Amino acid sequence: MMGSVEHEVGASPREPGSWAPTLERLYRDEHARLVRTARMMVGSAAVAEELTHDAFVRLHGAWDRVDHPPAFVRTVLVNLCRTWLQRAERERRRPAVDEGLSLPPELDETWRAVQRLPERYRTVLALRFYADLPETEIAELMGCRPGTVRSLLHRGLDKLRKELT
Amino acid sequence: MNDAQLIDRLRATYTAVAEQTPVDDTAPIDAYVRVVPLGERSRRHRFLGAAAAAVMVLVVVTVMVDRDDRPAVGSIEALAGRLRHAGLGLIPEGFGLVSIETTEDRDELVFTDGSRELRIVTERRVGPVLGDVPVRGRLGAISSEGDRAELRWTEREGVAISLVGTDGWTEDELVGIADTVVTVSDEAWELLVRRSGFAELPMNEVDRAVYDDSFPAIDGQDGGGVLTRSTAGSLQGGLRIMTGCCEGGPPVPDRSVFFREPGVYKVNTGADIDRVEIVLDDQVIATVRPIADPAAPSEQFASVRIPGEGVRGRAVARFIAADGRIVDTELVQ
């Protein structure tokens, strides 16, 4: 009869009182924040949740080979969101952006304007102004140089301003 | 509006949207629960659907036309609504189906061999499964208590499935059985539960089309193409995914990708493939254009070396036709 109390994923030992490197723990700690970050990129809460789950599934498969699981799952999620957005743009497909949202008019207008931005600007704005990531970290996530991130931020804000006017 | 004002407004918008993005992370995680991956056979079932699509294009068209009232293929709604019932693909040796209970929200099948019992419970609701471990996708939560073992997971379609074994099931056995679970539509289920589960889904192509399911390629909502999956068999004898080869249709090309050495993949595509995308664990995508191999003129081979950093342990290869349709997928270990 099985009675395993195995709780850890992977081979990392768990020291008493230390941060336990388990998938469950990471999921509990990071899941909500990642879903919300993904939503700021893709617009749809349902899609964001799906993509976040996909990212965790991929993390699980790669657990033994990943040095820093939180960074891995975040990188995978950003890549999944970007891929999803690029495909949506190619197919001229836009998810519903108002699913269950009730925003003041000014914020609603801003949210809709953000959804009209090209993928790279949506990504960089969400990572900078929602996730509060520094430009260097955004550059790592997006596979570009920090200077490119600065440029994207500058142009993204310009485009957003034009959309709002 | 200057940059500072615009950024303030953007931050306020993000904050308001975040506050209205409910994420249920409050469910406690049981100490005895362990998360296990469900195996690749589940994926294979999906992948076999891709092969079926190659030989059933006309059926796809017919089905899609007949199903105008459905959500668009590729939408979350389409994923959530269709495959809402679960049966076993492989019935454990010596086991028989002795009970079927089905209501609007729940199905329960009970199998026994006289000494051990196995239940498969399907709960139709979208959201965190059973309030215990809010994992989704092909991760399952396995737990054991006394002589009872349970493996539970939530299918992408929003269907929570539990496999409950009593009197001596091992974790590996449950995971193995979970890999054979086949989900079916309401129409198929209505037929399958007749005659105490002995009723079989039709084998001929015309009748079977009613029970076929179309869904987006590559597991989801990224709109990569449309696959059609046909199911056959019965709840008593086991359900199986049909492929073109089993129906006497044209043979499905033998497509494959080999992981030869770190970063190098060898691709055998078949003639109808325009390109192959290799999607790595970290979502880096490499595109391969096949080339004819003089040594094997009936096949097309190409090798690709993936540069750069990232995890390179496993990849999914998408075989894509000239019209952009994903014809097949292959998991590369």
PDB file of C-alpha atoms in Angstrom, chain B residues 25-302:
ATOM      1  CA  ASP B  25      -5.106  30.598  -4.688  1.00  0.00           C
ATOM      2  CA  THR B  26      -6.700  30.283  -1.311  1.00  0.00           C
ATOM      3  CA  ALA B  27      -7.275  26.573  -1.358  1.00  0.00           C
ATOM      4  CA  PRO B  28      -5.010  24.765   1.087  1.00  0.00           C
ATOM      5  CA  ILE B  29      -2.562  22.246  -0.278  1.00  0.00           C
ATOM      6  CA  ASP B  30      -2.704  18.960   1.556  1.00  0.00           C
ATOM      7  CA  ALA B  31       0.560  17.833   3.032  1.00  0.00           C
ATOM      8  CA  TYR B  32       0.136  14.331   1.697  1.00  0.00           C
ATOM      9  CA  VAL B  33      -0.564  15.417  -1.819  1.00  0.00           C
ATOM     10  CA  ARG B  34       2.113  15.144  -4.409  1.00  0.00           C
ATOM     11  CA  VAL B  35       1.981  16.526  -7.912  1.00  0.00           C
ATOM     12  CA  VAL B  36       2.770  14.069 -10.655  1.00  0.00           C
ATOM     13  CA  PRO B  37       2.973  14.545 -14.382  1.00  0.00           C
ATOM     14  CA  LEU B  38       0.498  12.617 -16.440  1.00  0.00           C
ATOM     15  CA  GLY B  39       2.386  10.835 -19.135  1.00  0.00           C
ATOM     16  CA  GLU B  40       2.875  11.393 -22.769  1.00  0.00           C
ATOM     17  CA  ARG B  41       0.221   8.927 -23.831  1.00  0.00           C
ATOM     18  CA  SER B  42      -2.370  11.555 -23.131  1.00  0.00           C
ATOM     19  CA  ARG B  43      -0.477  13.846 -25.419  1.00  0.00           C
ATOM     20  CA  ARG B  44      -0.189  11.080 -27.935  1.00  0.00           C
ATOM     21  CA  HIS B  45      -3.946  10.855 -28.070  1.00  0.00           C
ATOM     22  CA  ARG B  46      -4.057  14.490 -29.013  1.00  0.00           C
ATOM     23  CA  PHE B  47      -1.283  14.006 -31.500  1.00  0.00           C
ATOM     24  CA  LEU B  48      -3.054  11.087 -33.110  1.00  0.00           C
ATOM     25  CA  GLY B  49      -5.906  13.499 -33.662  1.00  0.00           C
ATOM     26  CA  ALA B  50      -3.543  15.515 -35.783  1.00  0.00           C
ATOM     27  CA  ALA B  51      -2.899  12.507 -37.955  1.00  0.00           C
ATOM     28  CA  ALA B  52      -6.604  11.913 -38.284  1.00  0.00           C
ATOM     29  CA  ALA B  53      -7.034  15.463 -39.502  1.00  0.00           C
ATOM     30  CA  ALA B  54      -4.819  14.759 -42.457  1.00  0.00           C
ATOM     31  CA  VAL B  55      -7.222  12.189 -43.852  1.00  0.00           C
ATOM     32  CA  MET B  56     -10.529  13.646 -42.807  1.00  0.00           C
ATOM     33  CA  VAL B  57     -10.510  17.142 -44.198  1.00  0.00           C
ATOM     34  CA  LEU B  58     -13.909  16.696 -45.778  1.00  0.00           C
ATOM     35  CA  VAL B  59     -15.331  15.472 -42.522  1.00  0.00           C
ATOM     36  CA  VAL B  60     -13.931  18.506 -40.767  1.00  0.00           C
ATOM     37  CA  VAL B  61     -15.656  20.797 -43.205  1.00  0.00           C
ATOM     38  CA  THR B  62     -18.936  18.949 -42.795  1.00  0.00           C
ATOM     39  CA  VAL B  63     -18.709  18.994 -39.037  1.00  0.00           C
ATOM     40  CA  MET B  64     -17.797  22.632 -38.868  1.00  0.00           C
ATOM     41  CA  VAL B  65     -20.687  23.594 -41.104  1.00  0.00           C
ATOM     42  CA  ASP B  66     -23.085  21.552 -39.003  1.00  0.00           C
ATOM     43  CA  ARG B  67     -21.870  23.157 -35.802  1.00  0.00           C
ATOM     44  CA  ASP B  68     -22.465  26.797 -36.497  1.00  0.00           C
ATOM     45  CA  ASP B  69     -23.860  27.353 -33.029  1.00  0.00           C
ATOM     46  CA  ARG B  70     -20.614  26.427 -31.373  1.00  0.00           C
ATOM     47  CA  PRO B  71     -18.006  28.883 -30.205  1.00  0.00           C
ATOM     48  CA  ALA B  72     -15.264  29.575 -32.711  1.00  0.00           C
ATOM     49  CA  VAL B  73     -12.607  26.933 -32.769  1.00  0.00           C
ATOM     50  CA  GLY B  74      -9.658  28.325 -30.924  1.00  0.00           C
ATOM     51  CA  SER B  75     -11.678  30.237 -28.392  1.00  0.00           C
ATOM     52  CA  ILE B  76     -11.606  29.480 -24.719  1.00  0.00           C
ATOM     53  CA  GLU B  77     -15.323  28.779 -24.908  1.00  0.00           C
ATOM     54  CA  ALA B  78     -14.709  26.091 -27.488  1.00  0.00           C
ATOM     55  CA  LEU B  79     -12.187  24.418 -25.247  1.00  0.00           C
ATOM     56  CA  ALA B  80     -14.387  24.639 -22.224  1.00  0.00           C
ATOM     57  CA  GLY B  81     -17.533  23.236 -23.631  1.00  0.00           C
ATOM     58  CA  ARG B  82     -16.991  20.115 -25.637  1.00  0.00           C
ATOM     59  CA  LEU B  83     -15.275  17.103 -24.190  1.00  0.00           C
ATOM     60  CA  ARG B  84     -17.127  16.890 -20.934  1.00  0.00           C
ATOM     61  CA  HIS B  85     -17.165  13.188 -20.106  1.00  0.00           C
ATOM     62  CA  ALA B  86     -14.357  10.735 -19.460  1.00  0.00           C
ATOM     63  CA  GLY B  87     -13.940   7.021 -19.983  1.00  0.00           C
ATOM     64  CA  LEU B  88     -10.990   4.684 -19.874  1.00  0.00           C
ATOM     65  CA  GLY B  89      -8.949   3.829 -22.909  1.00  0.00           C
ATOM     66  CA  LEU B  90      -7.424   0.758 -21.370  1.00  0.00           C
ATOM     67  CA  ILE B  91      -9.530  -1.334 -19.025  1.00  0.00           C
ATOM     68  CA  PRO B  92      -7.262  -3.089 -16.506  1.00  0.00           C
ATOM     69  CA  GLU B  93      -7.091  -6.829 -17.126  1.00  0.00           C
ATOM     70  CA  GLY B  94      -9.882  -8.728 -15.442  1.00  0.00           C
ATOM     71  CA  PHE B  95     -11.900  -5.616 -14.675  1.00  0.00           C
ATOM     72  CA  GLY B  96     -15.461  -4.991 -15.751  1.00  0.00           C
ATOM     73  CA  LEU B  97     -17.678  -1.925 -15.642  1.00  0.00           C
ATOM     74  CA  VAL B  98     -20.319  -2.598 -13.012  1.00  0.00           C
ATOM     75  CA  SER B  99     -21.917   0.805 -12.459  1.00  0.00           C
ATOM     76  CA  ILE B 100     -22.625   3.947 -14.431  1.00  0.00           C
ATOM     77  CA  GLU B 101     -24.031   7.013 -12.750  1.00  0.00           C
ATOM     78  CA  THR B 102     -24.409  10.156 -14.778  1.00  0.00           C
ATOM     79  CA  THR B 103     -26.075  13.462 -13.956  1.00  0.00           C
ATOM     80  CA  GLU B 104     -25.855  16.924 -15.427  1.00  0.00           C
ATOM     81  CA  ASP B 105     -22.748  17.787 -13.417  1.00  0.00           C
ATOM     82  CA  ARG B 106     -21.108  14.472 -12.681  1.00  0.00           C
ATOM     83  CA  ASP B 107     -20.331  11.030 -14.074  1.00  0.00           C
ATOM     84  CA  GLU B 108     -19.047   8.073 -12.145  1.00  0.00           C
ATOM     85  CA  LEU B 109     -17.954   4.761 -13.601  1.00  0.00           C
ATOM     86  CA  VAL B 110     -17.094   1.868 -11.281  1.00  0.00           C
ATOM     87  CA  PHE B 111     -14.896  -0.994 -12.444  1.00  0.00           C
ATOM     88  CA  THR B 112     -14.011  -4.051 -10.396  1.00  0.00           C
ATOM     89  CA  ASP B 113     -12.265  -7.374 -10.775  1.00  0.00           C
ATOM     90  CA  GLY B 114     -13.983  -8.819  -7.739  1.00  0.00           C
ATOM     91  CA  SER B 115     -11.290  -7.817  -5.282  1.00  0.00           C
ATOM     92  CA  ARG B 116     -10.155  -4.347  -6.263  1.00  0.00           C
ATOM     93  CA  GLU B 117     -12.222  -1.386  -7.349  1.00  0.00           C
ATOM     94  CA  LEU B 118     -11.500   1.522  -9.639  1.00  0.00           C
ATOM     95  CA  ARG B 119     -13.716   4.571 -10.042  1.00  0.00           C
ATOM     96  CA  ILE B 120     -13.415   7.328 -12.592  1.00  0.00           C
ATOM     97  CA  VAL B 121     -15.322  10.427 -11.591  1.00  0.00           C
ATOM     98  CA  THR B 122     -15.882  13.367 -13.888  1.00  0.00           C
ATOM     99  CA  GLU B 123     -17.080  16.680 -12.531  1.00  0.00           C
ATOM    100  CA  ARG B 124     -18.042  19.288 -15.043  1.00  0.00           C
ATOM    101  CA  ARG B 125     -16.986  22.606 -13.699  1.00  0.00           C
ATOM    102  CA  VAL B 126     -14.297  25.010 -14.697  1.00  0.00           C
ATOM    103  CA  GLY B 127     -11.904  26.091 -12.022  1.00  0.00           C
ATOM    104  CA  PRO B 128      -9.645  24.719  -9.356  1.00  0.00           C
ATOM    105  CA  VAL B 129     -10.199  21.026  -8.980  1.00  0.00           C
ATOM    106  CA  LEU B 130     -11.780  19.755  -5.786  1.00  0.00           C
ATOM    107  CA  GLY B 131     -10.525  22.699  -3.809  1.00  0.00           C
ATOM    108  CA  ASP B 132      -7.288  20.964  -2.926  1.00  0.00           C
ATOM    109  CA  VAL B 133      -4.555  21.489  -5.409  1.00  0.00           C
ATOM    110  CA  PRO B 134      -5.351  24.089  -8.002  1.00  0.00           C
ATOM    111  CA  VAL B 135      -3.222  22.584 -10.713  1.00  0.00           C
ATOM    112  CA  ARG B 136      -4.488  22.333 -14.212  1.00  0.00           C
ATOM    113  CA  GLY B 137      -3.325  20.890 -17.462  1.00  0.00           C
ATOM    114  CA  ARG B 138      -1.649  17.546 -17.492  1.00  0.00           C
ATOM    115  CA  LEU B 139      -0.478  17.640 -13.946  1.00  0.00           C
ATOM    116  CA  GLY B 140      -2.250  15.464 -11.485  1.00  0.00           C
ATOM    117  CA  ALA B 141      -2.446  15.523  -7.738  1.00  0.00           C
ATOM    118  CA  ILE B 142      -2.060  12.091  -6.213  1.00  0.00           C
ATOM    119  CA  SER B 143      -2.849  11.197  -2.675  1.00  0.00           C
ATOM    120  CA  SER B 144      -3.334   8.102  -0.596  1.00  0.00           C
ATOM    121  CA  GLU B 145      -5.127   7.437   2.622  1.00  0.00           C
ATOM    122  CA  GLY B 146      -5.594   3.980   4.059  1.00  0.00           C
ATOM    123  CA  ASP B 147      -6.467   1.596   1.251  1.00  0.00           C
ATOM    124  CA  ARG B 148      -7.675   4.399  -0.991  1.00  0.00           C
ATOM    125  CA  ALA B 149      -5.559   6.149  -3.601  1.00  0.00           C
ATOM    126  CA  GLU B 150      -6.725   9.027  -5.727  1.00  0.00           C
ATOM    127  CA  LEU B 151      -5.312  10.814  -8.714  1.00  0.00           C
ATOM    128  CA  ARG B 152      -7.097  13.941  -9.801  1.00  0.00           C
ATOM    129  CA  TRP B 153      -6.534  16.553 -12.411  1.00  0.00           C
ATOM    130  CA  THR B 154      -8.366  19.081 -14.499  1.00  0.00           C
ATOM    131  CA  GLU B 155      -8.469  18.691 -18.203  1.00  0.00           C
ATOM    132  CA  ARG B 156      -7.926  21.764 -20.297  1.00  0.00           C
ATOM    133  CA  GLU B 157     -11.541  21.531 -21.288  1.00  0.00           C
ATOM    134  CA  GLY B 158     -12.517  22.427 -17.737  1.00  0.00           C
ATOM    135  CA  VAL B 159     -13.437  18.906 -16.723  1.00  0.00           C
ATOM    136  CA  ALA B 160     -12.225  17.740 -13.326  1.00  0.00           C
ATOM    137  CA  ILE B 161     -11.398  14.044 -13.367  1.00  0.00           C
ATOM    138  CA  SER B 162     -10.619  11.768 -10.447  1.00  0.00           C
ATOM    139  CA  LEU B 163      -9.366   8.218 -10.559  1.00  0.00           C
ATOM    140  CA  VAL B 164     -10.028   6.500  -7.266  1.00  0.00           C
ATOM    141  CA  GLY B 165      -8.555   3.091  -6.579  1.00  0.00           C
ATOM    142  CA  THR B 166      -9.284   1.041  -3.492  1.00  0.00           C
ATOM    143  CA  ASP B 167      -7.747  -2.130  -2.117  1.00  0.00           C
ATOM    144  CA  GLY B 168      -4.204  -2.006  -3.330  1.00  0.00           C
ATOM    145  CA  TRP B 169      -3.690   0.313  -6.287  1.00  0.00           C
ATOM    146  CA  THR B 170      -0.232   1.815  -6.658  1.00  0.00           C
ATOM    147  CA  GLU B 171       0.493   5.354  -7.729  1.00  0.00           C
ATOM    148  CA  ASP B 172       2.160   4.137 -10.895  1.00  0.00           C
ATOM    149  CA  GLU B 173      -0.856   2.064 -11.789  1.00  0.00           C
ATOM    150  CA  LEU B 174      -3.180   5.032 -11.419  1.00  0.00           C
ATOM    151  CA  VAL B 175      -0.917   7.300 -13.431  1.00  0.00           C
ATOM    152  CA  GLY B 176      -0.738   4.629 -16.123  1.00  0.00           C
ATOM    153  CA  ILE B 177      -4.508   4.346 -16.266  1.00  0.00           C
ATOM    154  CA  ALA B 178      -4.885   8.137 -16.283  1.00  0.00           C
ATOM    155  CA  ASP B 179      -2.774   8.255 -19.399  1.00  0.00           C
ATOM    156  CA  THR B 180      -5.398   6.217 -21.216  1.00  0.00           C
ATOM    157  CA  VAL B 181      -8.381   8.362 -20.230  1.00  0.00           C
ATOM    158  CA  VAL B 182     -10.337   9.583 -23.223  1.00  0.00           C
ATOM    159  CA  THR B 183     -12.730  12.506 -22.966  1.00  0.00           C
ATOM    160  CA  VAL B 184     -15.807  12.571 -25.148  1.00  0.00           C
ATOM    161  CA  SER B 185     -18.626  14.932 -26.041  1.00  0.00           C
ATOM    162  CA  ASP B 186     -22.200  14.918 -24.779  1.00  0.00           C
ATOM    163  CA  GLU B 187     -23.372  13.249 -27.984  1.00  0.00           C
ATOM    164  CA  ALA B 188     -20.867  10.434 -27.698  1.00  0.00           C
ATOM    165  CA  TRP B 189     -21.530   9.974 -24.002  1.00  0.00           C
ATOM    166  CA  GLU B 190     -25.262   9.683 -24.558  1.00  0.00           C
ATOM    167  CA  LEU B 191     -24.618   6.747 -26.848  1.00  0.00           C
ATOM    168  CA  LEU B 192     -21.856   5.185 -24.760  1.00  0.00           C
ATOM    169  CA  VAL B 193     -23.892   4.820 -21.562  1.00  0.00           C
ATOM    170  CA  ARG B 194     -26.551   2.734 -23.298  1.00  0.00           C
ATOM    171  CA  ARG B 195     -26.746  -1.012 -22.734  1.00  0.00           C
ATOM    172  CA  SER B 196     -24.768  -0.830 -19.496  1.00  0.00           C
ATOM    173  CA  GLY B 197     -21.808   0.651 -21.289  1.00  0.00           C
ATOM    174  CA  PHE B 198     -21.607  -2.010 -23.996  1.00  0.00           C
ATOM    175  CA  ALA B 199     -22.840   0.330 -26.742  1.00  0.00           C
ATOM    176  CA  GLU B 200     -20.089   1.155 -29.228  1.00  0.00           C
ATOM    177  CA  LEU B 201     -19.457   4.350 -31.116  1.00  0.00           C
ATOM    178  CA  PRO B 202     -20.031   3.887 -34.855  1.00  0.00           C
ATOM    179  CA  MET B 203     -17.128   2.851 -37.030  1.00  0.00           C
ATOM    180  CA  ASN B 204     -18.292   4.040 -40.431  1.00  0.00           C
ATOM    181  CA  GLU B 205     -17.139   7.485 -41.419  1.00  0.00           C
ATOM    182  CA  VAL B 206     -20.540   9.061 -42.038  1.00  0.00           C
ATOM    183  CA  ASP B 207     -22.105   8.031 -38.723  1.00  0.00           C
ATOM    184  CA  ARG B 208     -18.907   8.681 -36.859  1.00  0.00           C
ATOM    185  CA  ALA B 209     -18.778  12.291 -37.984  1.00  0.00           C
ATOM    186  CA  VAL B 210     -21.531  13.109 -35.502  1.00  0.00           C
ATOM    187  CA  TYR B 211     -19.173  12.184 -32.695  1.00  0.00           C
ATOM    188  CA  ASP B 212     -15.996  13.737 -34.034  1.00  0.00           C
ATOM    189  CA  ASP B 213     -14.494  16.704 -32.261  1.00  0.00           C
ATOM    190  CA  SER B 214     -12.611  19.589 -33.764  1.00  0.00           C
ATOM    191  CA  PHE B 215     -10.244  21.584 -31.651  1.00  0.00           C
ATOM    192  CA  PRO B 216      -7.253  23.835 -32.034  1.00  0.00           C
ATOM    193  CA  ALA B 217      -3.919  22.276 -32.726  1.00  0.00           C
ATOM    194  CA  ILE B 218      -1.162  22.213 -30.142  1.00  0.00           C
ATOM    195  CA  ASP B 219      -3.149  21.989 -27.013  1.00  0.00           C
ATOM    196  CA  GLY B 220      -4.861  25.225 -27.002  1.00  0.00           C
ATOM    197  CA  GLN B 221      -5.984  28.601 -27.806  1.00  0.00           C
ATOM    198  CA  ASP B 222      -3.146  29.882 -29.901  1.00  0.00           C
ATOM    199  CA  GLY B 223      -5.029  29.192 -33.094  1.00  0.00           C
ATOM    200  CA  GLY B 224      -2.358  27.076 -34.702  1.00  0.00           C
ATOM    201  CA  GLY B 225      -4.796  25.028 -36.748  1.00  0.00           C
ATOM    202  CA  VAL B 226      -7.781  22.763 -36.438  1.00  0.00           C
ATOM    203  CA  LEU B 227      -7.597  19.100 -35.599  1.00  0.00           C
ATOM    204  CA  THR B 228     -10.341  16.558 -35.748  1.00  0.00           C
ATOM    205  CA  ARG B 229     -10.414  13.681 -33.330  1.00  0.00           C
ATOM    206  CA  SER B 230     -12.533  10.593 -33.758  1.00  0.00           C
ATOM    207  CA  THR B 231     -13.283   8.260 -30.906  1.00  0.00           C
ATOM    208  CA  ALA B 232     -14.285   4.609 -31.103  1.00  0.00           C
ATOM    209  CA  GLY B 233     -14.974   1.760 -28.704  1.00  0.00           C
ATOM    210  CA  SER B 234     -17.167   1.447 -25.654  1.00  0.00           C
ATOM    211  CA  LEU B 235     -17.057   2.125 -21.930  1.00  0.00           C
ATOM    212  CA  GLN B 236     -16.935  -1.628 -21.267  1.00  0.00           C
ATOM    213  CA  GLY B 237     -14.231  -2.449 -23.785  1.00  0.00           C
ATOM    214  CA  GLY B 238     -12.278   0.800 -23.643  1.00  0.00           C
ATOM    215  CA  LEU B 239     -12.259   3.919 -25.757  1.00  0.00           C
ATOM    216  CA  ARG B 240      -9.671   4.666 -28.386  1.00  0.00           C
ATOM    217  CA  ILE B 241      -8.750   7.492 -30.665  1.00  0.00           C
ATOM    218  CA  MET B 242      -9.131   6.644 -34.330  1.00  0.00           C
ATOM    219  CA  THR B 243      -6.531   7.444 -36.906  1.00  0.00           C
ATOM    220  CA  GLY B 244      -6.772   7.352 -40.659  1.00  0.00           C
ATOM    221  CA  CYS B 245      -4.633   4.264 -40.982  1.00  0.00           C
ATOM    222  CA  CYS B 246      -7.129   2.206 -38.983  1.00  0.00           C
ATOM    223  CA  GLU B 247     -10.033   3.095 -41.197  1.00  0.00           C
ATOM    224  CA  GLY B 248      -8.532   1.987 -44.484  1.00  0.00           C
ATOM    225  CA  GLY B 249      -7.835   5.530 -45.570  1.00  0.00           C
ATOM    226  CA  PRO B 250      -4.567   6.733 -46.995  1.00  0.00           C
ATOM    227  CA  PRO B 251      -1.609   5.937 -44.766  1.00  0.00           C
ATOM    228  CA  VAL B 252      -0.444   8.657 -42.473  1.00  0.00           C
ATOM    229  CA  PRO B 253       3.105   9.695 -43.372  1.00  0.00           C
ATOM    230  CA  ASP B 254       5.661   8.592 -40.866  1.00  0.00           C
ATOM    231  CA  ARG B 255       6.883  11.870 -39.538  1.00  0.00           C
ATOM    232  CA  SER B 256       9.472  12.019 -36.864  1.00  0.00           C
ATOM    233  CA  VAL B 257      12.042  14.165 -35.193  1.00  0.00           C
ATOM    234  CA  PHE B 258      15.111  12.749 -33.548  1.00  0.00           C
ATOM    235  CA  PHE B 259      17.038  14.468 -30.853  1.00  0.00           C
ATOM    236  CA  ARG B 260      20.497  13.343 -31.845  1.00  0.00           C
ATOM    237  CA  GLU B 261      22.843  15.312 -29.696  1.00  0.00           C
ATOM    238  CA  PRO B 262      22.494  18.468 -27.626  1.00  0.00           C
ATOM    239  CA  GLY B 263      20.923  21.086 -29.812  1.00  0.00           C
ATOM    240  CA  VAL B 264      20.644  19.001 -32.986  1.00  0.00           C
ATOM    241  CA  TYR B 265      17.385  17.623 -34.302  1.00  0.00           C
ATOM    242  CA  LYS B 266      16.925  15.413 -37.327  1.00  0.00           C
ATOM    243  CA  VAL B 267      13.596  15.746 -39.049  1.00  0.00           C
ATOM    244  CA  ASN B 268      11.813  13.262 -41.276  1.00  0.00           C
ATOM    245  CA  THR B 269       8.825  15.094 -42.607  1.00  0.00           C
ATOM    246  CA  GLY B 270       6.949  13.367 -45.387  1.00  0.00           C
ATOM    247  CA  ALA B 271       6.204  15.030 -48.677  1.00  0.00           C
ATOM    248  CA  ASP B 272       3.291  17.237 -47.720  1.00  0.00           C
ATOM    249  CA  ILE B 273       5.165  19.254 -45.135  1.00  0.00           C
ATOM    250  CA  ASP B 274       6.346  22.744 -45.866  1.00  0.00           C
ATOM    251  CA  ARG B 275       8.202  23.346 -42.636  1.00  0.00           C
ATOM    252  CA  VAL B 276       8.680  22.081 -39.136  1.00  0.00           C
ATOM    253  CA  GLU B 277       8.663  24.273 -36.081  1.00  0.00           C
ATOM    254  CA  ILE B 278      10.528  22.932 -33.103  1.00  0.00           C
ATOM    255  CA  VAL B 279       9.236  24.490 -29.919  1.00  0.00           C
ATOM    256  CA  LEU B 280      11.655  24.105 -27.060  1.00  0.00           C
ATOM    257  CA  ASP B 281      10.910  23.982 -23.368  1.00  0.00           C
ATOM    258  CA  ASP B 282      11.593  27.673 -22.990  1.00  0.00           C
ATOM    259  CA  GLN B 283       9.364  28.486 -25.955  1.00  0.00           C
ATOM    260  CA  VAL B 284      12.184  29.301 -28.317  1.00  0.00           C
ATOM    261  CA  ILE B 285      10.940  28.271 -31.752  1.00  0.00           C
ATOM    262  CA  ALA B 286      13.251  27.002 -34.490  1.00  0.00           C
ATOM    263  CA  THR B 287      11.882  26.608 -37.987  1.00  0.00           C
ATOM    264  CA  VAL B 288      13.193  23.825 -40.208  1.00  0.00           C
ATOM    265  CA  ARG B 289      12.713  23.662 -43.967  1.00  0.00           C
ATOM    266  CA  PRO B 290      13.086  20.025 -44.991  1.00  0.00           C
ATOM    267  CA  ILE B 291      15.455  19.047 -47.792  1.00  0.00           C
ATOM    268  CA  ALA B 292      15.456  15.922 -49.906  1.00  0.00           C
ATOM    269  CA  ASP B 293      17.942  13.299 -48.876  1.00  0.00           C
ATOM    270  CA  PRO B 294      19.562  11.618 -51.908  1.00  0.00           C
ATOM    271  CA  ALA B 295      20.047   8.481 -49.903  1.00  0.00           C
ATOM    272  CA  ALA B 296      16.383   8.230 -49.093  1.00  0.00           C
ATOM    273  CA  PRO B 297      14.479   9.880 -51.938  1.00  0.00           C
ATOM    274  CA  SER B 298      11.096   8.905 -50.614  1.00  0.00           C
ATOM    275  CA  GLU B 299      11.690  10.824 -47.452  1.00  0.00           C
ATOM    276  CA  GLN B 300      12.772  14.269 -46.565  1.00  0.00           C
ATOM    277  CA  PHE B 301      15.325  14.896 -43.903  1.00  0.00           C
ATOM    278  CA  ALA B 302      16.776  17.954 -42.400  1.00  0.00           C
TER     279      ALA B 302
END
